[in-house]
Amino acid sequence: MAPLGDGAAVAAEATPNLVVSFGEMLIDFVPDVAGVSLAESGGFVKAPGGAPANVACAVSKLGGSSAFVGKFGDDEFGHMLVEILKKNGVNAEGCLFDQHARTALAFVTLKSNGEREFMFYRNPSADMLLTEAELNLDLIRRAKIFHYGSISLITEPCRSAHVAAMRAAKSAGILCSYDPNVRLPLWPSEDAARDGIFSIWKEADFIKVSDDEVAFLTKGDANDEKNVLSLWFDGLKLLIVTDGEKGCRYFTKDFKGSVPGFAVNTVDTTGAGDAFVGSLLVNVAKDDSIFHNEEKLREALKFSNACGAICTTQKGAIPALPTVAAAQELISKAGN
């Protein structure tokens, strides 16, 4: 019984800054050679993925406290993924197994510039079958931040579970963090994706979108600030637009600006946005005055840019997530 007691003590101690991620975790099969189609690829590297799970692992790897809520197939891949969460220091109390559905898989095409295309196998996968009744609401209510994407909004019953979890978090005064992570192949149509993503837009306290996602959601130029600001609403505390290697832009009620990125040798952009978000959430969980203090926010965003950059330098998301020391080294090398 002793190890259980020790673990419980650690969890209780870390709970004040707990980040709970909700959604999907899956296996990414990444080609072992970049720049070839799935059909041409001779072999694949098996990598754990799924944006909300990547964020949970990023938070933990950077010294924060994180938990994951989601459903897995009761299969070898599902059990492997939950073990990976635990090995990465993520609280897995909110993880469930489904005996009747498989763990989701994605085949990822790596273009020669490190960008990706996805082909998903989930019809339906276990993550889509999480029900409201299965939610670990006690875990969610212990959070400082509740983080989620939009893939869990695509089909029932997971959509209702997502909305119920988010409402429980909001009513408990927990900060809601939203990274839509647009994956068009999973939605019935582009319009369905926009409608689904916007259906919970105004529930969030913090939203992170990529420049490509701004272009998709607004049907306009992501570099035009007018388009970005069309995504703003009263009550939002922070809107971040990530611009790849160029860095990021930030918008709050009181100030706005941009923070430059870091030039690295990009191999695979998978998980870069999740490393960015995870590192920012670690800092917000510690000190949410960051929303009102531009100097603190800029420091945190410089660190997040470094974390995102480091994540692109090797294949896969979770294996490539940076440590605090690696991010600080990149910042000092660049002299930013």
Tab-separated table of C-alpha atoms in Angstrom:
chain	number	residue	atom	x	y	z
A	1	MET	CA	0.000	0.000	0.000
A	2	ALA	CA	2.902	2.412	0.609
A	3	PRO	CA	3.541	3.380	-3.055
A	4	LEU	CA	-0.161	4.229	-3.514
A	5	GLY	CA	-0.046	6.486	-0.457
A	6	ASP	CA	3.057	8.279	-1.741
A	7	GLY	CA	1.484	8.813	-5.158
A	8	ALA	CA	-1.711	10.187	-3.648
A	9	ALA	CA	0.301	12.648	-1.567
A	10	VAL	CA	2.165	13.883	-4.645
A	11	ALA	CA	-1.088	14.276	-6.608
A	12	ALA	CA	-2.779	16.197	-3.795
A	13	GLU	CA	0.216	18.488	-3.413
A	14	ALA	CA	0.405	19.232	-7.132
A	15	THR	CA	-3.353	19.716	-7.612
A	16	PRO	CA	-3.389	23.520	-7.159
A	17	ASN	CA	-1.660	23.918	-10.551
A	18	LEU	CA	-3.205	20.866	-12.215
A	19	VAL	CA	-3.807	21.005	-15.990
A	20	VAL	CA	-6.415	18.465	-17.114
A	21	SER	CA	-6.421	17.640	-20.854
A	22	PHE	CA	-9.521	16.134	-22.451
A	23	GLY	CA	-9.852	14.304	-25.756
A	24	GLU	CA	-8.077	11.825	-27.965
A	25	MET	CA	-4.839	9.890	-27.804
A	26	LEU	CA	-3.841	7.666	-30.692
A	27	ILE	CA	-0.954	6.006	-32.484
A	28	ASP	CA	0.687	8.034	-35.263
A	29	PHE	CA	2.472	5.971	-37.893
A	30	VAL	CA	5.121	8.309	-39.296
A	31	PRO	CA	7.080	7.340	-42.461
A	32	ASP	CA	10.721	6.605	-41.773
A	33	VAL	CA	11.625	8.737	-44.816
A	34	ALA	CA	10.335	12.290	-45.313
A	35	GLY	CA	8.961	13.552	-48.603
A	36	VAL	CA	7.267	10.355	-49.847
A	37	SER	CA	3.585	9.444	-50.060
A	38	LEU	CA	2.040	6.848	-47.765
A	39	ALA	CA	1.950	4.376	-50.652
A	40	GLU	CA	5.646	4.919	-51.427
A	41	SER	CA	6.808	4.715	-47.815
A	42	GLY	CA	8.830	1.613	-47.043
A	43	GLY	CA	8.359	1.688	-43.289
A	44	PHE	CA	6.775	3.621	-40.443
A	45	VAL	CA	7.846	4.712	-36.980
A	46	LYS	CA	5.131	4.105	-34.369
A	47	ALA	CA	4.656	7.244	-32.270
A	48	PRO	CA	2.093	8.100	-29.579
A	49	GLY	CA	0.052	11.169	-30.530
A	50	GLY	CA	-3.206	13.055	-30.189
A	51	ALA	CA	-3.020	16.768	-29.419
A	52	PRO	CA	-4.632	16.834	-25.930
A	53	ALA	CA	-2.427	13.931	-24.782
A	54	ASN	CA	0.654	15.648	-26.225
A	55	VAL	CA	-0.208	18.749	-24.199
A	56	ALA	CA	-0.610	16.661	-21.019
A	57	CYS	CA	2.831	15.101	-21.548
A	58	ALA	CA	4.387	18.501	-22.386
A	59	VAL	CA	3.039	20.002	-19.147
A	60	SER	CA	4.452	17.125	-17.109
A	61	LYS	CA	7.836	17.088	-18.873
A	62	LEU	CA	8.207	20.804	-18.146
A	63	GLY	CA	7.667	20.253	-14.433
A	64	GLY	CA	3.943	20.960	-14.286
A	65	SER	CA	1.117	18.797	-12.966
A	66	SER	CA	-1.117	17.175	-15.588
A	67	ALA	CA	-3.899	14.641	-16.028
A	68	PHE	CA	-5.636	13.177	-19.064
A	69	VAL	CA	-9.320	12.323	-19.545
A	70	GLY	CA	-10.189	10.065	-22.482
A	71	LYS	CA	-11.111	6.601	-23.705
A	72	PHE	CA	-8.922	3.918	-25.272
A	73	GLY	CA	-9.528	0.595	-26.942
A	74	ASP	CA	-9.013	-2.356	-24.615
A	75	ASP	CA	-6.222	-3.500	-26.943
A	76	GLU	CA	-2.436	-3.540	-26.947
A	77	PHE	CA	-2.190	-0.047	-28.402
A	78	GLY	CA	-4.643	1.388	-25.847
A	79	HIS	CA	-2.786	-0.103	-22.880
A	80	MET	CA	0.534	0.990	-24.388
A	81	LEU	CA	-0.698	4.596	-24.654
A	82	VAL	CA	-1.929	4.754	-21.051
A	83	GLU	CA	1.436	3.355	-19.924
A	84	ILE	CA	3.164	6.102	-21.938
A	85	LEU	CA	1.040	8.726	-20.148
A	86	LYS	CA	2.014	7.274	-16.772
A	87	LYS	CA	5.699	7.040	-17.731
A	88	ASN	CA	5.541	10.713	-18.690
A	89	GLY	CA	4.191	11.609	-15.258
A	90	VAL	CA	0.577	12.202	-16.373
A	91	ASN	CA	-2.236	11.305	-13.948
A	92	ALA	CA	-4.311	8.617	-15.740
A	93	GLU	CA	-7.268	8.461	-13.306
A	94	GLY	CA	-9.510	9.792	-16.083
A	95	CYS	CA	-8.523	7.085	-18.619
A	96	LEU	CA	-11.047	4.379	-19.559
A	97	PHE	CA	-10.950	1.300	-21.797
A	98	ASP	CA	-13.649	0.196	-24.238
A	99	GLN	CA	-13.887	-3.539	-24.935
A	100	HIS	CA	-15.851	-3.052	-28.156
A	101	ALA	CA	-13.829	-0.408	-30.023
A	102	ARG	CA	-10.233	-0.061	-31.134
A	103	THR	CA	-7.701	2.606	-30.278
A	104	ALA	CA	-7.498	5.208	-33.070
A	105	LEU	CA	-4.642	5.130	-35.576
A	106	ALA	CA	-3.339	7.827	-37.924
A	107	PHE	CA	-0.935	7.485	-40.823
A	108	VAL	CA	1.003	10.712	-41.205
A	109	THR	CA	2.674	11.765	-44.451
A	110	LEU	CA	5.780	13.844	-43.797
A	111	LYS	CA	6.464	16.289	-46.596
A	112	SER	CA	10.085	17.228	-47.242
A	113	ASN	CA	9.615	20.511	-45.288
A	114	GLY	CA	8.406	18.610	-42.194
A	115	GLU	CA	4.722	19.535	-42.668
A	116	ARG	CA	2.133	16.750	-42.463
A	117	GLU	CA	-0.948	15.192	-44.015
A	118	PHE	CA	-3.134	12.711	-42.112
A	119	MET	CA	-5.071	9.543	-42.902
A	120	PHE	CA	-7.141	8.380	-39.918
A	121	TYR	CA	-8.489	4.972	-38.900
A	122	ARG	CA	-11.302	5.579	-36.415
A	123	ASN	CA	-14.748	4.229	-37.365
A	124	PRO	CA	-15.563	4.580	-34.560
A	125	SER	CA	-12.517	4.469	-32.326
A	126	ALA	CA	-12.802	4.214	-28.554
A	127	ASP	CA	-12.078	7.913	-27.936
A	128	MET	CA	-15.284	8.802	-29.843
A	129	LEU	CA	-17.385	6.632	-27.499
A	130	LEU	CA	-16.695	8.372	-24.183
A	131	THR	CA	-20.036	9.179	-22.536
A	132	GLU	CA	-21.026	11.915	-20.106
A	133	ALA	CA	-21.771	9.275	-17.426
A	134	GLU	CA	-18.174	7.997	-17.665
A	135	LEU	CA	-16.526	11.367	-16.974
A	136	ASN	CA	-14.315	11.686	-13.916
A	137	LEU	CA	-15.774	15.048	-12.870
A	138	ASP	CA	-13.930	15.003	-9.530
A	139	LEU	CA	-10.619	15.015	-11.388
A	140	ILE	CA	-11.773	17.801	-13.724
A	141	ARG	CA	-12.956	19.945	-10.791
A	142	ARG	CA	-9.504	19.640	-9.158
A	143	ALA	CA	-7.909	21.397	-12.126
A	144	LYS	CA	-6.577	24.927	-12.376
A	145	ILE	CA	-6.875	24.673	-16.193
A	146	PHE	CA	-9.099	22.454	-18.358
A	147	HIS	CA	-7.643	22.032	-21.868
A	148	TYR	CA	-9.352	20.585	-24.952
A	149	GLY	CA	-9.458	20.552	-28.744
A	150	SER	CA	-12.241	20.188	-31.303
A	151	ILE	CA	-11.881	16.583	-32.513
A	152	SER	CA	-13.939	15.433	-29.517
A	153	LEU	CA	-16.819	17.577	-30.842
A	154	ILE	CA	-17.236	15.691	-34.124
A	155	THR	CA	-19.500	12.808	-33.066
A	156	GLU	CA	-21.767	11.687	-30.245
A	157	PRO	CA	-21.536	10.516	-27.516
A	158	CYS	CA	-18.121	12.174	-27.096
A	159	ARG	CA	-19.446	15.610	-28.065
A	160	SER	CA	-21.940	15.610	-25.164
A	161	ALA	CA	-19.228	14.352	-22.803
A	162	HIS	CA	-16.935	17.179	-23.957
A	163	VAL	CA	-19.613	19.850	-23.429
A	164	ALA	CA	-20.539	18.442	-19.991
A	165	ALA	CA	-16.871	18.367	-18.901
A	166	MET	CA	-16.338	21.928	-20.114
A	167	ARG	CA	-19.473	23.212	-18.347
A	168	ALA	CA	-18.430	21.444	-15.116
A	169	ALA	CA	-15.014	23.117	-15.350
A	170	LYS	CA	-16.518	26.551	-16.036
A	171	SER	CA	-19.017	26.311	-13.195
A	172	ALA	CA	-16.133	25.406	-10.853
A	173	GLY	CA	-14.263	28.566	-11.912
A	174	ILE	CA	-11.568	26.649	-13.793
A	175	LEU	CA	-9.755	28.331	-16.708
A	176	CYS	CA	-10.755	26.808	-20.065
A	177	SER	CA	-8.021	26.437	-22.700
A	178	TYR	CA	-8.967	25.694	-26.340
A	179	ASP	CA	-6.699	24.673	-29.219
A	180	PRO	CA	-9.048	23.713	-32.069
A	181	ASN	CA	-6.400	21.641	-33.894
A	182	VAL	CA	-8.275	21.573	-37.197
A	183	ARG	CA	-8.139	18.119	-38.816
A	184	LEU	CA	-10.409	18.435	-41.855
A	185	PRO	CA	-10.323	14.736	-42.899
A	186	LEU	CA	-12.216	13.902	-39.691
A	187	TRP	CA	-15.121	16.315	-40.253
A	188	PRO	CA	-17.997	15.695	-42.707
A	189	SER	CA	-17.244	18.999	-44.493
A	190	GLU	CA	-15.341	22.285	-44.113
A	191	ASP	CA	-18.548	24.059	-43.040
A	192	ALA	CA	-19.254	21.355	-40.435
A	193	ALA	CA	-15.719	21.858	-39.089
A	194	ARG	CA	-16.154	25.641	-38.808
A	195	ASP	CA	-19.590	25.281	-37.188
A	196	GLY	CA	-18.363	22.632	-34.737
A	197	ILE	CA	-15.243	24.580	-33.777
A	198	PHE	CA	-17.206	27.819	-33.290
A	199	SER	CA	-19.994	26.064	-31.344
A	200	ILE	CA	-17.919	26.259	-28.122
A	201	TRP	CA	-15.691	29.219	-29.066
A	202	LYS	CA	-17.062	31.643	-26.476
A	203	GLU	CA	-16.694	29.190	-23.577
A	204	ALA	CA	-12.886	29.543	-23.585
A	205	ASP	CA	-10.666	31.814	-21.495
A	206	PHE	CA	-7.604	31.152	-23.665
A	207	ILE	CA	-7.496	30.165	-27.352
A	208	LYS	CA	-4.481	29.203	-29.451
A	209	VAL	CA	-4.788	28.942	-33.236
A	210	SER	CA	-2.189	28.543	-35.977
A	211	ASP	CA	-1.966	30.992	-38.885
A	212	ASP	CA	-3.415	28.278	-41.169
A	213	GLU	CA	-6.344	27.840	-38.783
A	214	VAL	CA	-7.007	31.601	-38.779
A	215	ALA	CA	-7.148	31.470	-42.595
A	216	PHE	CA	-9.529	28.493	-42.489
A	217	LEU	CA	-11.819	29.831	-39.752
A	218	THR	CA	-12.071	33.400	-41.093
A	219	LYS	CA	-11.777	32.533	-44.816
A	220	GLY	CA	-9.302	35.409	-44.977
A	221	ASP	CA	-5.625	36.335	-44.792
A	222	ALA	CA	-4.126	35.274	-41.437
A	223	ASN	CA	-1.629	38.154	-41.638
A	224	ASP	CA	-4.453	40.695	-41.681
A	225	GLU	CA	-5.046	41.687	-38.067
A	226	LYS	CA	-8.683	42.514	-38.835
A	227	ASN	CA	-9.285	38.828	-39.613
A	228	VAL	CA	-7.520	37.691	-36.442
A	229	LEU	CA	-9.530	40.132	-34.321
A	230	SER	CA	-12.784	38.794	-35.792
A	231	LEU	CA	-12.021	35.741	-33.585
A	232	TRP	CA	-11.915	37.901	-30.438
A	233	PHE	CA	-14.901	38.130	-28.068
A	234	ASP	CA	-15.626	39.883	-24.778
A	235	GLY	CA	-14.560	37.648	-21.912
A	236	LEU	CA	-11.601	36.070	-23.731
A	237	LYS	CA	-8.401	36.574	-21.723
A	238	LEU	CA	-5.798	35.660	-24.356
A	239	LEU	CA	-5.774	34.826	-28.062
A	240	ILE	CA	-2.537	33.438	-29.516
A	241	VAL	CA	-1.755	32.937	-33.203
A	242	THR	CA	1.263	30.728	-33.882
A	243	ASP	CA	3.163	31.587	-37.065
A	244	GLY	CA	5.469	28.560	-37.335
A	245	GLU	CA	9.152	29.413	-37.269
A	246	LYS	CA	8.290	33.150	-37.319
A	247	GLY	CA	7.026	32.895	-33.727
A	248	CYS	CA	3.627	34.003	-32.458
A	249	ARG	CA	1.235	36.926	-32.060
A	250	TYR	CA	-0.710	37.634	-28.896
A	251	PHE	CA	-3.882	39.594	-28.184
A	252	THR	CA	-5.449	40.504	-24.842
A	253	LYS	CA	-8.022	43.114	-23.831
A	254	ASP	CA	-5.239	45.574	-22.978
A	255	PHE	CA	-2.269	44.818	-25.221
A	256	LYS	CA	-1.090	42.975	-28.324
A	257	GLY	CA	2.207	42.170	-29.990
A	258	SER	CA	4.431	39.448	-31.426
A	259	VAL	CA	7.342	37.353	-30.177
A	260	PRO	CA	9.910	36.016	-32.691
A	261	GLY	CA	10.552	32.292	-33.071
A	262	PHE	CA	13.737	30.249	-33.268
A	263	ALA	CA	15.434	28.880	-36.386
A	264	VAL	CA	16.069	25.134	-36.048
A	265	ASN	CA	16.561	22.187	-38.391
A	266	THR	CA	12.918	21.074	-38.780
A	267	VAL	CA	12.341	17.352	-39.284
A	268	ASP	CA	8.700	16.890	-38.239
A	269	THR	CA	6.265	19.592	-37.090
A	270	THR	CA	4.012	17.046	-35.296
A	271	GLY	CA	3.398	18.165	-31.726
A	272	ALA	CA	5.090	21.578	-32.046
A	273	GLY	CA	1.854	23.438	-31.303
A	274	ASP	CA	1.178	21.092	-28.377
A	275	ALA	CA	4.650	21.704	-26.906
A	276	PHE	CA	3.954	25.439	-27.280
A	277	VAL	CA	0.558	25.179	-25.557
A	278	GLY	CA	1.800	22.848	-22.802
A	279	SER	CA	4.631	25.192	-21.873
A	280	LEU	CA	2.318	28.213	-21.823
A	281	LEU	CA	-0.218	26.363	-19.647
A	282	VAL	CA	2.521	25.453	-17.143
A	283	ASN	CA	3.241	29.170	-16.760
A	284	VAL	CA	-0.440	30.205	-16.638
A	285	ALA	CA	-1.172	27.522	-14.010
A	286	LYS	CA	1.624	28.913	-11.839
A	287	ASP	CA	0.650	32.560	-12.300
A	288	ASP	CA	-2.455	33.657	-14.191
A	289	SER	CA	-1.511	37.345	-13.782
A	290	ILE	CA	0.308	36.605	-17.059
A	291	PHE	CA	-2.940	37.605	-18.841
A	292	HIS	CA	-2.551	41.161	-17.502
A	293	ASN	CA	1.235	41.559	-17.426
A	294	GLU	CA	2.725	41.956	-20.904
A	295	GLU	CA	6.330	41.526	-19.783
A	296	LYS	CA	5.546	38.195	-18.067
A	297	LEU	CA	3.489	37.071	-21.083
A	298	ARG	CA	6.299	37.862	-23.541
A	299	GLU	CA	8.805	35.907	-21.423
A	300	ALA	CA	6.435	32.942	-21.295
A	301	LEU	CA	5.820	33.111	-25.061
A	302	LYS	CA	9.553	33.218	-25.815
A	303	PHE	CA	9.886	30.027	-23.765
A	304	SER	CA	6.871	28.495	-25.555
A	305	ASN	CA	8.353	29.368	-28.969
A	306	ALA	CA	11.574	27.602	-27.935
A	307	CYS	CA	9.611	24.532	-26.805
A	308	GLY	CA	7.686	24.414	-30.101
A	309	ALA	CA	10.892	24.775	-32.125
A	310	ILE	CA	12.716	21.990	-30.266
A	311	CYS	CA	9.773	19.649	-30.810
A	312	THR	CA	10.211	19.929	-34.616
A	313	THR	CA	13.797	18.647	-34.531
A	314	GLN	CA	12.897	14.958	-34.211
A	315	LYS	CA	10.117	12.626	-35.385
A	316	GLY	CA	6.949	12.076	-33.394
A	317	ALA	CA	5.311	14.337	-30.817
A	318	ILE	CA	5.714	12.951	-27.284
A	319	PRO	CA	9.296	11.644	-27.777
A	320	ALA	CA	10.282	15.084	-29.136
A	321	LEU	CA	8.788	17.150	-26.286
A	322	PRO	CA	11.465	19.374	-24.728
A	323	THR	CA	12.718	19.749	-21.178
A	324	VAL	CA	13.064	23.118	-19.441
A	325	ALA	CA	16.866	22.868	-19.773
A	326	ALA	CA	16.688	22.252	-23.551
A	327	ALA	CA	14.379	25.248	-24.062
A	328	GLN	CA	16.582	27.515	-21.929
A	329	GLU	CA	19.669	26.371	-23.854
A	330	LEU	CA	18.058	27.255	-27.193
A	331	ILE	CA	17.040	30.700	-25.847
A	332	SER	CA	20.547	31.455	-24.541
A	333	LYS	CA	22.190	30.216	-27.767
A	334	ALA	CA	19.943	32.487	-29.835
A	335	GLY	CA	20.667	35.382	-27.473
A	336	ASN	CA	16.982	36.398	-27.492
